Tab-separated table of C-alpha atoms in Angstrom:
chain	number	residue	atom	x	y	z
T	1	UNK	CA	0.758	25.468	-23.889
T	2	UNK	CA	3.421	22.755	-24.226
T	3	UNK	CA	2.516	19.060	-24.179
T	4	UNK	CA	4.135	18.742	-20.756
T	5	UNK	CA	2.135	21.679	-19.367
T	6	UNK	CA	-1.079	20.235	-20.781
T	7	UNK	CA	-0.415	16.775	-19.344
T	8	UNK	CA	0.344	18.203	-15.907
T	9	UNK	CA	-2.728	20.435	-15.984
T	10	UNK	CA	-4.991	17.639	-17.185
T	11	UNK	CA	-3.693	15.275	-14.505
T	12	UNK	CA	-4.246	17.776	-11.693
T	13	UNK	CA	-7.757	18.660	-12.857
T	14	UNK	CA	-8.667	14.992	-13.245
T	15	UNK	CA	-7.503	14.316	-9.695
T	16	UNK	CA	-9.601	17.186	-8.373
T	17	UNK	CA	-12.666	15.808	-10.119
T	18	UNK	CA	-12.020	12.344	-8.695
T	19	UNK	CA	-12.026	13.977	-5.252
T	20	UNK	CA	-15.266	15.875	-6.100
T	21	UNK	CA	-13.467	19.154	-5.470
T	22	UNK	CA	-15.680	21.982	-6.843
T	23	UNK	CA	-16.711	19.708	-9.681
T	24	UNK	CA	-18.668	22.241	-11.764
T	25	UNK	CA	-15.682	24.574	-11.974
T	26	UNK	CA	-13.288	21.686	-12.607
T	27	UNK	CA	-15.407	20.298	-15.464
T	28	UNK	CA	-15.357	23.708	-17.129
T	29	UNK	CA	-11.556	23.960	-16.771
T	30	UNK	CA	-11.123	20.410	-18.092
T	31	UNK	CA	-13.236	21.186	-21.146
T	32	UNK	CA	-11.245	24.369	-21.859
T	33	UNK	CA	-7.924	22.516	-21.550
T	34	UNK	CA	-8.981	19.591	-23.739
T	35	UNK	CA	-10.712	21.611	-26.458
T	36	UNK	CA	-7.801	24.050	-26.697
T	37	UNK	CA	-5.407	21.198	-27.499
T	38	UNK	CA	-6.922	19.814	-30.677
T	39	UNK	CA	-3.653	18.128	-31.628
T	40	UNK	CA	-4.303	15.653	-28.824
T	41	UNK	CA	-7.804	14.773	-30.011
T	42	UNK	CA	-8.617	12.346	-32.807
T	43	UNK	CA	-11.393	9.931	-33.784
T	44	UNK	CA	-10.357	7.246	-31.276
T	45	UNK	CA	-12.924	5.867	-28.848
T	46	UNK	CA	-11.137	7.442	-25.884
T	47	UNK	CA	-11.244	10.934	-27.401
T	48	UNK	CA	-14.799	10.773	-28.748
T	49	UNK	CA	-16.167	9.406	-25.471
T	50	UNK	CA	-14.387	12.072	-23.412
T	51	UNK	CA	-15.676	14.923	-25.581
T	52	UNK	CA	-19.208	13.538	-25.393
T	53	UNK	CA	-19.056	13.115	-21.611
T	54	UNK	CA	-17.599	16.587	-21.085
T	55	UNK	CA	-20.367	18.113	-23.222
T	56	UNK	CA	-23.107	16.360	-21.222
T	57	UNK	CA	-21.608	17.348	-17.881
T	58	UNK	CA	-21.098	20.962	-18.921
T	59	UNK	CA	-24.875	21.191	-19.339
T	60	UNK	CA	-25.612	19.333	-16.104
T	61	UNK	CA	-22.935	17.764	-13.908
T	62	UNK	CA	-25.061	14.715	-13.069
T	63	UNK	CA	-22.961	12.012	-14.723
T	64	UNK	CA	-19.540	12.619	-13.211
T	65	UNK	CA	-18.917	8.910	-12.577
T	66	UNK	CA	-18.993	8.305	-16.315
T	67	UNK	CA	-16.750	11.319	-16.837
T	68	UNK	CA	-14.197	10.006	-14.346
T	69	UNK	CA	-13.977	6.745	-16.277
T	70	UNK	CA	-13.589	8.632	-19.560
T	71	UNK	CA	-10.780	10.736	-18.035
T	72	UNK	CA	-8.908	7.557	-17.218
T	73	UNK	CA	-9.354	6.217	-20.745
T	74	UNK	CA	-8.161	9.507	-22.186
T	75	UNK	CA	-5.138	9.609	-19.885
T	76	UNK	CA	-4.184	6.145	-21.149
T	77	UNK	CA	-4.572	7.446	-24.691
T	78	UNK	CA	-2.397	10.495	-23.928
T	79	UNK	CA	0.427	8.479	-22.454
T	80	UNK	CA	0.470	6.062	-25.359
T	81	UNK	CA	0.204	8.873	-27.909
T	82	UNK	CA	2.851	11.093	-26.327
T	83	UNK	CA	5.158	8.292	-25.098
T	84	UNK	CA	6.781	8.567	-21.698
T	85	UNK	CA	10.338	8.789	-20.451
T	86	UNK	CA	11.177	6.824	-17.321
T	87	UNK	CA	13.920	7.966	-14.963
T	88	UNK	CA	14.798	5.130	-12.585
T	89	UNK	CA	16.530	6.078	-9.334
T	90	UNK	CA	16.760	2.791	-7.507
T	91	UNK	CA	18.672	-0.354	-6.604
T	92	UNK	CA	19.690	-2.361	-9.680
T	93	UNK	CA	17.812	-5.471	-8.550
T	94	UNK	CA	14.586	-3.488	-8.461
T	95	UNK	CA	15.363	-1.843	-11.795
T	96	UNK	CA	15.643	-5.196	-13.555
T	97	UNK	CA	12.407	-6.500	-12.024
T	98	UNK	CA	10.404	-3.438	-13.043
T	99	UNK	CA	11.859	-2.394	-16.376
T	100	UNK	CA	11.613	-5.843	-17.964
T	101	UNK	CA	7.853	-5.784	-17.432
T	102	UNK	CA	6.997	-2.437	-19.052
T	103	UNK	CA	5.144	-2.561	-22.336
T	104	UNK	CA	7.407	-0.732	-24.837
T	105	UNK	CA	4.389	0.716	-26.637
T	106	UNK	CA	4.213	3.346	-23.872
T	107	UNK	CA	7.905	4.189	-23.783
T	108	UNK	CA	10.060	6.796	-25.457
T	109	UNK	CA	13.221	6.616	-23.362
T	110	UNK	CA	14.556	5.037	-20.174
T	111	UNK	CA	17.317	6.359	-17.961
T	112	UNK	CA	19.008	4.794	-14.939
T	113	UNK	CA	20.561	6.930	-12.219
T	114	UNK	CA	22.295	4.900	-9.514
T	115	UNK	CA	22.001	6.426	-6.018
T	116	UNK	CA	25.314	6.923	-4.249
T	117	UNK	CA	26.256	4.862	-1.193
T	118	UNK	CA	25.189	7.707	1.120
T	119	UNK	CA	21.787	7.985	-0.601
T	120	UNK	CA	22.621	11.197	-2.457
T	121	UNK	CA	21.825	11.587	-6.162
T	122	UNK	CA	23.803	13.275	-8.928
T	123	UNK	CA	21.027	15.424	-10.390
T	124	UNK	CA	23.316	16.977	-12.989
T	125	UNK	CA	23.744	13.562	-14.612
T	126	UNK	CA	20.169	13.518	-15.916
T	127	UNK	CA	18.854	17.084	-15.573
T	128	UNK	CA	19.210	17.871	-19.285
T	129	UNK	CA	17.483	14.670	-20.421
T	130	UNK	CA	14.648	15.320	-17.991
T	131	UNK	CA	14.220	18.904	-19.209
T	132	UNK	CA	14.066	17.711	-22.826
T	133	UNK	CA	11.316	15.172	-22.089
T	134	UNK	CA	7.673	16.158	-22.550
T	135	UNK	CA	6.332	13.214	-20.522
T	136	UNK	CA	8.847	12.356	-17.781
T	137	UNK	CA	8.189	10.113	-14.792
T	138	UNK	CA	10.600	9.484	-11.920
T	139	UNK	CA	10.461	6.056	-10.303
T	140	UNK	CA	12.423	5.583	-7.085
T	141	UNK	CA	12.886	3.123	-4.253
T	142	UNK	CA	14.186	3.544	-0.692
T	143	UNK	CA	17.771	3.918	-1.956
T	144	UNK	CA	16.741	6.786	-4.236
T	145	UNK	CA	14.239	8.447	-1.901
T	146	UNK	CA	16.317	11.643	-1.636
T	147	UNK	CA	14.928	12.638	-5.046
T	148	UNK	CA	11.537	13.537	-3.564
T	149	UNK	CA	13.140	16.648	-2.010
T	150	UNK	CA	14.585	17.799	-5.334
T	151	UNK	CA	13.267	20.772	-7.291
T	152	UNK	CA	13.401	18.549	-10.379
T	153	UNK	CA	10.208	16.877	-9.193
T	154	UNK	CA	8.229	19.961	-10.171
T	155	UNK	CA	9.135	19.302	-13.810
T	156	UNK	CA	7.748	15.775	-14.104
T	157	UNK	CA	4.345	14.142	-14.508
T	158	UNK	CA	4.794	11.817	-11.572
T	159	UNK	CA	7.259	10.880	-8.834
T	160	UNK	CA	6.384	7.297	-8.013
T	161	UNK	CA	7.591	4.877	-5.312
T	162	UNK	CA	8.743	1.789	-7.198
T	163	UNK	CA	7.088	-0.797	-4.987
T	164	UNK	CA	3.866	1.166	-4.731
T	165	UNK	CA	3.799	1.122	-8.522
T	166	UNK	CA	4.290	-2.631	-8.506
T	167	UNK	CA	1.489	-3.108	-5.966
T	168	UNK	CA	-0.921	-0.799	-7.787
T	169	UNK	CA	0.076	-2.112	-11.192
T	170	UNK	CA	-0.249	-5.709	-10.001
T	171	UNK	CA	3.300	-6.697	-10.941
T	172	UNK	CA	5.191	-9.418	-9.077
T	173	UNK	CA	8.819	-8.526	-8.351
T	174	UNK	CA	10.195	-11.940	-9.274
T	175	UNK	CA	9.277	-15.557	-9.857
T	176	UNK	CA	8.763	-18.396	-7.366
T	177	UNK	CA	6.219	-17.011	-4.901
T	178	UNK	CA	7.449	-17.237	-1.324
T	179	UNK	CA	5.894	-18.639	1.850
T	180	UNK	CA	4.609	-15.152	2.635
T	181	UNK	CA	2.810	-14.883	-0.725
T	182	UNK	CA	1.267	-18.338	-0.334
T	183	UNK	CA	0.057	-17.639	3.201
T	184	UNK	CA	-1.475	-14.305	2.242
T	185	UNK	CA	-3.209	-15.862	-0.779
T	186	UNK	CA	-4.639	-18.551	1.505
T	187	UNK	CA	-6.041	-15.883	3.846
T	188	UNK	CA	-7.311	-13.863	0.869
T	189	UNK	CA	-9.208	-16.853	-0.486
T	190	UNK	CA	-10.711	-17.571	2.951
T	191	UNK	CA	-12.470	-14.219	2.654
T	192	UNK	CA	-14.675	-15.683	-0.088
T	193	UNK	CA	-16.438	-17.655	2.649
T	194	UNK	CA	-19.641	-15.774	3.457
T	195	UNK	CA	-19.294	-16.778	7.123
T	196	UNK	CA	-16.114	-14.686	7.340
T	197	UNK	CA	-17.175	-11.120	8.055
T	198	UNK	CA	-14.022	-9.787	9.740
T	199	UNK	CA	-10.568	-9.159	8.274
T	200	UNK	CA	-7.428	-8.640	10.354
T	201	UNK	CA	-4.736	-6.445	8.812
T	202	UNK	CA	-1.378	-5.722	10.402
T	203	UNK	CA	2.288	-6.561	10.743
T	204	UNK	CA	4.071	-9.326	12.695
T	205	UNK	CA	2.275	-8.335	15.902
T	206	UNK	CA	-1.023	-9.249	14.223
T	207	UNK	CA	0.448	-12.304	12.496
T	208	UNK	CA	1.392	-13.910	15.809
T	209	UNK	CA	-1.568	-12.567	17.801
T	210	UNK	CA	-4.280	-14.152	15.620
T	211	UNK	CA	-3.443	-17.781	14.638
T	212	UNK	CA	-5.888	-19.136	12.067
T	213	UNK	CA	-6.770	-22.173	14.192
T	214	UNK	CA	-8.153	-19.816	16.864
T	215	UNK	CA	-10.284	-17.756	14.463
T	216	UNK	CA	-13.974	-18.431	13.750
T	217	UNK	CA	-15.375	-15.430	11.866
T	218	UNK	CA	-12.213	-13.750	10.576
T	219	UNK	CA	-9.240	-14.118	8.250
T	220	UNK	CA	-5.785	-12.762	9.035
T	221	UNK	CA	-4.184	-10.818	6.145
T	222	UNK	CA	-1.095	-9.814	8.105
T	223	UNK	CA	2.585	-10.491	7.739
T	224	UNK	CA	5.915	-9.165	8.936
T	225	UNK	CA	6.925	-5.515	8.482
T	226	UNK	CA	3.771	-4.212	6.777
T	227	UNK	CA	2.973	-0.550	7.392
T	228	UNK	CA	-0.030	1.747	7.256
T	229	UNK	CA	0.443	2.267	3.516
T	230	UNK	CA	-0.205	-1.454	2.972
T	231	UNK	CA	-3.080	-1.475	5.481
T	232	UNK	CA	-4.774	1.265	3.468
T	233	UNK	CA	-4.107	-0.375	0.108
T	234	UNK	CA	-5.494	-3.690	1.316
T	235	UNK	CA	-8.599	-2.059	2.779
T	236	UNK	CA	-9.286	-0.184	-0.456
T	237	UNK	CA	-9.107	-3.456	-2.373
T	238	UNK	CA	-11.444	-5.250	0.010
T	239	UNK	CA	-14.054	-2.504	-0.053
T	240	UNK	CA	-14.500	-3.182	-3.743
T	241	UNK	CA	-13.851	-6.907	-3.978
T	242	UNK	CA	-15.341	-8.239	-0.722
T	243	UNK	CA	-18.266	-6.005	0.262
T	244	UNK	CA	-19.577	-8.638	2.713
T	245	UNK	CA	-16.654	-7.948	5.080
T	246	UNK	CA	-18.151	-5.809	7.827
T	247	UNK	CA	-15.369	-5.489	10.391
T	248	UNK	CA	-11.839	-4.246	9.777
T	249	UNK	CA	-9.418	-5.040	12.607
T	250	UNK	CA	-6.015	-3.335	12.474
T	251	UNK	CA	-3.257	-4.426	14.828
T	252	UNK	CA	0.062	-2.634	15.220
T	253	UNK	CA	2.657	-1.413	17.681
T	254	UNK	CA	3.821	1.876	19.150
T	255	UNK	CA	5.626	2.989	15.982
T	256	UNK	CA	2.969	2.519	13.292
T	257	UNK	CA	2.533	6.165	12.331
T	258	UNK	CA	6.305	6.702	12.194
T	259	UNK	CA	7.071	3.728	9.963
T	260	UNK	CA	6.796	3.158	6.210
T	261	UNK	CA	7.909	-0.148	4.723
T	262	UNK	CA	8.536	1.512	1.360
T	263	UNK	CA	11.266	3.668	2.915
T	264	UNK	CA	13.240	0.823	4.441
T	265	UNK	CA	16.527	-0.477	3.005
T	266	UNK	CA	16.913	-3.304	5.539
T	267	UNK	CA	17.358	-6.616	3.731
T	268	UNK	CA	14.520	-8.346	5.593
T	269	UNK	CA	12.049	-5.566	4.836
T	270	UNK	CA	13.080	-5.372	1.179
T	271	UNK	CA	12.434	-9.110	0.974
T	272	UNK	CA	8.947	-8.595	2.408
T	273	UNK	CA	8.228	-5.929	-0.221
T	274	UNK	CA	9.167	-8.324	-3.005
T	275	UNK	CA	7.087	-11.124	-1.479
T	276	UNK	CA	4.120	-8.815	-0.905
T	277	UNK	CA	4.215	-7.828	-4.588
T	278	UNK	CA	3.815	-11.514	-5.450
T	279	UNK	CA	0.679	-11.637	-3.336
T	280	UNK	CA	-0.901	-8.436	-4.705
T	281	UNK	CA	-0.258	-9.602	-8.272
T	282	UNK	CA	-1.701	-13.058	-7.585
T	283	UNK	CA	-4.773	-11.584	-5.891
T	284	UNK	CA	-5.391	-9.392	-8.921
T	285	UNK	CA	-4.993	-12.303	-11.329
T	286	UNK	CA	-7.488	-14.360	-9.328
T	287	UNK	CA	-10.046	-11.571	-9.669
T	288	UNK	CA	-9.441	-11.192	-13.388
T	289	UNK	CA	-9.937	-14.911	-13.829
T	290	UNK	CA	-13.244	-14.606	-11.993
T	291	UNK	CA	-14.246	-11.535	-14.028
T	292	UNK	CA	-14.636	-9.491	-10.871
T	293	UNK	CA	-13.916	-5.750	-10.641
T	294	UNK	CA	-10.698	-4.224	-9.364
T	295	UNK	CA	-10.579	-0.636	-8.215
T	296	UNK	CA	-8.119	1.848	-6.736
T	297	UNK	CA	-8.724	5.501	-5.926
T	298	UNK	CA	-6.736	7.759	-8.221
T	299	UNK	CA	-3.550	9.119	-6.664
T	300	UNK	CA	-0.853	11.389	-8.047
T	301	UNK	CA	1.988	9.140	-6.939
T	302	UNK	CA	0.540	6.014	-8.551
T	303	UNK	CA	-1.160	7.436	-11.614
T	304	UNK	CA	1.121	5.576	-13.991
T	305	UNK	CA	-0.075	2.258	-12.603
T	306	UNK	CA	-3.554	2.990	-13.905
T	307	UNK	CA	-2.277	2.609	-17.421
T	308	UNK	CA	-1.594	-1.088	-16.879
T	309	UNK	CA	1.689	-0.536	-18.759
T	310	UNK	CA	3.059	-3.895	-17.715
T	311	UNK	CA	3.029	-6.830	-20.085
T	312	UNK	CA	0.401	-9.169	-18.644
T	313	UNK	CA	2.369	-12.291	-19.505
T	314	UNK	CA	5.190	-11.158	-17.200
T	315	UNK	CA	3.022	-11.261	-14.084
T	316	UNK	CA	1.439	-14.537	-15.200
T	317	UNK	CA	4.882	-16.087	-15.546
T	318	UNK	CA	6.093	-14.762	-12.203
T	319	UNK	CA	3.195	-16.143	-10.159
T	320	UNK	CA	2.784	-19.397	-12.056
T	321	UNK	CA	3.232	-21.568	-8.949
T	322	UNK	CA	0.965	-19.563	-6.608
T	323	UNK	CA	-1.764	-22.237	-6.736
T	324	UNK	CA	0.642	-25.179	-6.371
T	325	UNK	CA	-1.004	-27.235	-3.631
T	326	UNK	CA	2.220	-28.884	-2.490
T	327	UNK	CA	4.042	-25.574	-2.048
T	328	UNK	CA	0.969	-23.999	-0.438
T	329	UNK	CA	0.702	-26.893	2.008
T	330	UNK	CA	4.348	-26.554	3.008
T	331	UNK	CA	3.916	-22.811	3.544
T	332	UNK	CA	0.838	-23.288	5.719
T	333	UNK	CA	2.537	-26.020	7.732
T	334	UNK	CA	5.402	-23.616	8.413
T	335	UNK	CA	2.960	-20.888	9.446
T	336	UNK	CA	1.031	-23.213	11.753
T	337	UNK	CA	4.187	-24.423	13.470
T	338	UNK	CA	5.400	-20.859	13.949
T	339	UNK	CA	2.274	-19.066	15.162
T	340	UNK	CA	0.949	-21.914	17.273
T	341	UNK	CA	4.190	-22.343	19.212
T	342	UNK	CA	3.940	-21.880	22.978
T	343	UNK	CA	7.695	-21.551	23.398
T	344	UNK	CA	8.732	-18.647	25.628
T	345	UNK	CA	11.863	-17.228	27.241
T	346	UNK	CA	12.587	-16.970	30.923
T	347	UNK	CA	11.997	-13.556	32.465
T	348	UNK	CA	15.630	-12.440	32.365
T	349	UNK	CA	16.133	-13.460	28.740
T	350	UNK	CA	12.901	-11.811	27.685
T	351	UNK	CA	13.754	-8.556	29.455
T	352	UNK	CA	17.110	-8.310	27.685
T	353	UNK	CA	15.532	-8.920	24.292
T	354	UNK	CA	12.575	-6.638	25.038
T	355	UNK	CA	14.905	-3.780	25.968
T	356	UNK	CA	16.815	-4.213	22.723
T	357	UNK	CA	13.644	-4.399	20.611
T	358	UNK	CA	12.171	-1.328	22.299
T	359	UNK	CA	15.277	0.737	21.622
T	360	UNK	CA	15.361	-0.521	18.035
T	361	UNK	CA	11.741	0.458	17.430
T	362	UNK	CA	12.423	3.934	18.805
T	363	UNK	CA	14.724	4.769	15.888
T	364	UNK	CA	11.666	5.550	13.765
T	365	UNK	CA	10.716	8.525	15.952
T	366	UNK	CA	12.829	10.873	13.817
T	367	UNK	CA	10.578	10.395	10.801
T	368	UNK	CA	8.056	13.173	11.408
T	369	UNK	CA	7.257	13.389	7.685
T	370	UNK	CA	6.266	9.711	7.748
T	371	UNK	CA	3.987	10.402	10.711
T	372	UNK	CA	2.249	13.131	8.718
T	373	UNK	CA	1.911	10.934	5.617
T	374	UNK	CA	0.488	8.015	7.580
T	375	UNK	CA	-1.910	10.298	9.430
T	376	UNK	CA	-3.301	11.500	6.101
T	377	UNK	CA	-3.455	7.988	4.643
T	378	UNK	CA	-5.257	6.409	7.564
T	379	UNK	CA	-7.707	9.311	7.880
T	380	UNK	CA	-8.684	8.621	4.268
T	381	UNK	CA	-9.318	4.913	4.748
T	382	UNK	CA	-11.197	5.620	7.974
T	383	UNK	CA	-13.500	7.970	6.086
T	384	UNK	CA	-14.041	5.465	3.257
T	385	UNK	CA	-14.686	2.513	5.565
T	386	UNK	CA	-17.132	4.393	7.776
T	387	UNK	CA	-18.925	5.794	4.726
T	388	UNK	CA	-19.423	2.189	3.577
T	389	UNK	CA	-20.940	1.260	6.930
T	390	UNK	CA	-17.955	-0.760	8.163
T	391	UNK	CA	-16.772	-1.164	11.757
T	392	UNK	CA	-13.105	-0.302	12.468
T	393	UNK	CA	-11.166	-1.683	15.425
T	394	UNK	CA	-7.530	-0.742	16.074
T	395	UNK	CA	-5.662	-2.880	18.581
T	396	UNK	CA	-2.307	-2.131	20.150
T	397	UNK	CA	-1.398	-5.568	21.562
T	398	UNK	CA	0.223	-6.346	24.925
T	399	UNK	CA	3.971	-5.845	25.287
T	400	UNK	CA	6.410	-6.794	28.054
T	401	UNK	CA	7.120	-3.939	30.512
T	402	UNK	CA	10.799	-3.915	29.479
T	403	UNK	CA	9.726	-3.264	25.889
T	404	UNK	CA	7.301	-0.464	26.773
T	405	UNK	CA	9.862	1.160	29.055
T	406	UNK	CA	12.445	1.353	26.281
T	407	UNK	CA	10.253	2.763	23.528
T	408	UNK	CA	10.806	6.511	23.434
T	409	UNK	CA	7.916	8.318	25.107
T	410	UNK	CA	7.332	10.799	22.267
T	411	UNK	CA	6.610	7.989	19.819
T	412	UNK	CA	4.305	6.100	22.165
T	413	UNK	CA	2.367	9.222	23.058
T	414	UNK	CA	1.988	10.598	19.538
T	415	UNK	CA	0.987	7.199	18.144
T	416	UNK	CA	-1.568	6.678	20.925
T	417	UNK	CA	-2.897	10.251	20.739
T	418	UNK	CA	-3.374	9.978	16.973
T	419	UNK	CA	-5.415	6.798	17.348
T	420	UNK	CA	-7.510	8.364	20.078
T	421	UNK	CA	-8.217	11.334	17.802
T	422	UNK	CA	-9.441	8.913	15.143
T	423	UNK	CA	-12.017	7.313	17.443
T	424	UNK	CA	-15.595	8.010	16.419
T	425	UNK	CA	-18.869	6.135	16.074
T	426	UNK	CA	-17.772	3.046	14.172
T	427	UNK	CA	-14.079	3.361	15.140
T	428	UNK	CA	-12.866	1.812	18.395
T	429	UNK	CA	-9.298	1.870	19.727
T	430	UNK	CA	-8.082	-0.703	22.254
T	431	UNK	CA	-4.703	0.049	23.819
T	432	UNK	CA	-3.718	-3.210	25.510
T	433	UNK	CA	0.007	-2.483	25.484
T	434	UNK	CA	0.280	-2.452	29.285
T	435	UNK	CA	-2.396	-5.048	30.066
T	436	UNK	CA	-1.534	-6.682	33.386
T	437	UNK	CA	-2.758	-10.214	32.548
T	438	UNK	CA	0.247	-11.011	30.355
T	439	UNK	CA	3.582	-12.333	31.625
T	440	UNK	CA	6.776	-13.911	30.283
T	441	UNK	CA	5.026	-17.194	29.444
T	442	UNK	CA	2.801	-15.321	26.954
T	443	UNK	CA	5.607	-13.984	24.718
T	444	UNK	CA	7.707	-15.769	22.127
T	445	UNK	CA	10.436	-13.091	22.272
T	446	UNK	CA	10.826	-9.495	23.415
T	447	UNK	CA	7.668	-8.077	21.826
T	448	UNK	CA	5.547	-10.760	20.097
T	449	UNK	CA	2.873	-12.939	21.660
T	450	UNK	CA	3.112	-16.723	21.506
T	451	UNK	CA	0.068	-19.011	21.287
T	452	UNK	CA	-0.573	-18.655	25.046
T	453	UNK	CA	-0.697	-14.887	24.723
T	454	UNK	CA	-2.771	-15.061	21.548
T	455	UNK	CA	-5.433	-17.151	23.312
T	456	UNK	CA	-5.578	-14.611	26.152
T	457	UNK	CA	-5.836	-11.697	23.754
T	458	UNK	CA	-8.642	-13.318	21.774
T	459	UNK	CA	-10.573	-14.003	24.977
T	460	UNK	CA	-10.278	-10.343	25.983
T	461	UNK	CA	-11.393	-9.059	22.575
T	462	UNK	CA	-14.277	-11.506	22.289
T	463	UNK	CA	-15.345	-10.374	25.726
T	464	UNK	CA	-15.632	-6.883	24.209
T	465	UNK	CA	-17.958	-8.258	21.545
T	466	UNK	CA	-15.457	-8.328	18.673
T	467	UNK	CA	-16.278	-11.109	16.227
T	468	UNK	CA	-13.097	-13.015	15.589
């Protein structure tokens, strides 16, 4: 068995054990794979602890949590011992932000493949180098996403979305945290208040619908353009770091299951990704400083992030100003002015903008693969939240009739039907998209509530017993 074959086999078996998939059989297969590759065992703590844990669990699989931790330690050992080759298929700006942070102790070689203007990739330009590598990883962004359909992916240890790696690896994209990062950190820190037992997670619809000044028992961890992948990541973090949070409120539009922020190349959305990475890195650093735990479920696509291969000083440098009170105050003042505005358009102006926004949102309907991915992702977080005894509320907020009428029916129906299928004891879905109490004076533009509309929405939800 080659080193590459062993690494791939070990990774897949470890993932199955993490998922508790036929654990007795998996433990036996893991032991056979590890013990048959003596060249990758030595007297290091990682190796000795793994062998000991495997031996105990072969006799009686009653300590699998310890074994899972030892598998992680051993995987870190393997990657450092074998060295990895990184194949970047991404925008140059993202390449510079990521590559400069990697700890060279893990690296053998690095290769950059620039996607063409049409998104296609010249696979021949790196196929030989990839074949010669015994520990290759492909890292891609939205510009290089075509690689995930390539047969070359079957030859690598991991095919990893660049920004997901940054989020999971707690790396900030660049320095000078933005308004978005400061506002999210403020909301994150509010969750430390034991009186806050509800978190709101969503995109711009949630950001405008739940102004902080109107909230009593909740904190709003929403910002523009976030997608279900970020909702799930945030919820997984909070389950571990803030167990006192009992209610998880998600708020999104008609397109949520068809949309993935990581797959967008629009300048505004790319900016949000970079700003969101500043927040996730700062949140992690705050927990490390407090000696609190940090946990992510193991996933194939983000396995590399578990190695913490980034140089810690890089993230520290990039988020240095995140606690600057002056900058934080300016960011919060901007947020307050924006979300508490009662400015609205006249009916005719709103209808024109709503029609345009509805047609724009409908473009996502062609992404059936994204719908499937998001369905799987949200089903997982639903299961984890309910298993932890949490209450889940999904809210589709009110929209102007001209917006609803111009969102393609397939997308509205499939999004709504999927949420209705998710309903269960502990999961409630409120579709308020066509609520008749909202008019032009309640919207700031063609599809977002202003402060008037937010007050109405909160009154409706509190009337349903939701603690906000």
